[in-house]
């Protein structure tokens, strides 16, 4: 009803639900909704240099866009950037997929980082122990050290996929680590 009475040639309508529902919060689905319609906005996904992801903008990006629409001088206190629209088909499907991958990564990341740090400490403790008590066995830890170095590269490579299955994610990371270690040992 409001949209029918609004002249969009000189208006900017922003509808924002910036906090998720209690149910969504429990499921760690923390994306809010922001829709904008008005002069110069086509159908598609909002994107901004702040996030560099189609469909994902930061709350700090709202104020610069209102200022830009009102043709105000850029305020240096704005930390956000103005958005633009990327044309896309199936906007809601794309946003559901982006949210699903983001939730998967945010749940997985703390456990992986903690495990990686603990594994680092354990391997370094073993190396130090063997350096003092049996230096000949230190060479056996070379593949483990190479594996530790390869883990960040593997995680970055797996992020290029759309995998949201934990076991498939772990399997692919492991295979990449083994491949990188094998290649580096042969060199």
CSV table of N, CA and C in Angstrom, one decimal, residues 127-135:
chain,number,residue,atom,x,y,z
A,127,UNK,N,58.9,-32.1,19.2
A,127,UNK,CA,60.2,-31.7,18.5
A,127,UNK,C,61.2,-31.2,19.5
A,128,UNK,N,60.8,-30.4,20.4
A,128,UNK,CA,61.7,-29.9,21.5
A,128,UNK,C,62.2,-31.0,22.4
A,129,UNK,N,61.3,-31.9,22.7
A,129,UNK,CA,61.6,-33.0,23.6
A,129,UNK,C,62.7,-33.9,22.9
A,130,UNK,N,62.4,-34.2,21.6
A,130,UNK,CA,63.4,-35.1,20.9
A,130,UNK,C,64.7,-34.4,20.6
A,131,UNK,N,64.6,-33.1,20.4
A,131,UNK,CA,65.9,-32.3,20.2
A,131,UNK,C,66.9,-32.5,21.4
A,132,UNK,N,66.3,-32.5,22.6
A,132,UNK,CA,67.1,-32.7,23.8
A,132,UNK,C,67.5,-34.1,24.1
A,133,UNK,N,66.6,-35.1,23.8
A,133,UNK,CA,66.8,-36.4,24.3
A,133,UNK,C,67.1,-37.5,23.2
A,134,UNK,N,66.7,-37.2,22.0
A,134,UNK,CA,67.0,-38.2,20.9
A,134,UNK,C,67.0,-37.4,19.6
A,135,UNK,N,68.0,-36.6,19.3
A,135,UNK,CA,68.0,-35.7,18.1
A,135,UNK,C,67.8,-36.5,16.8
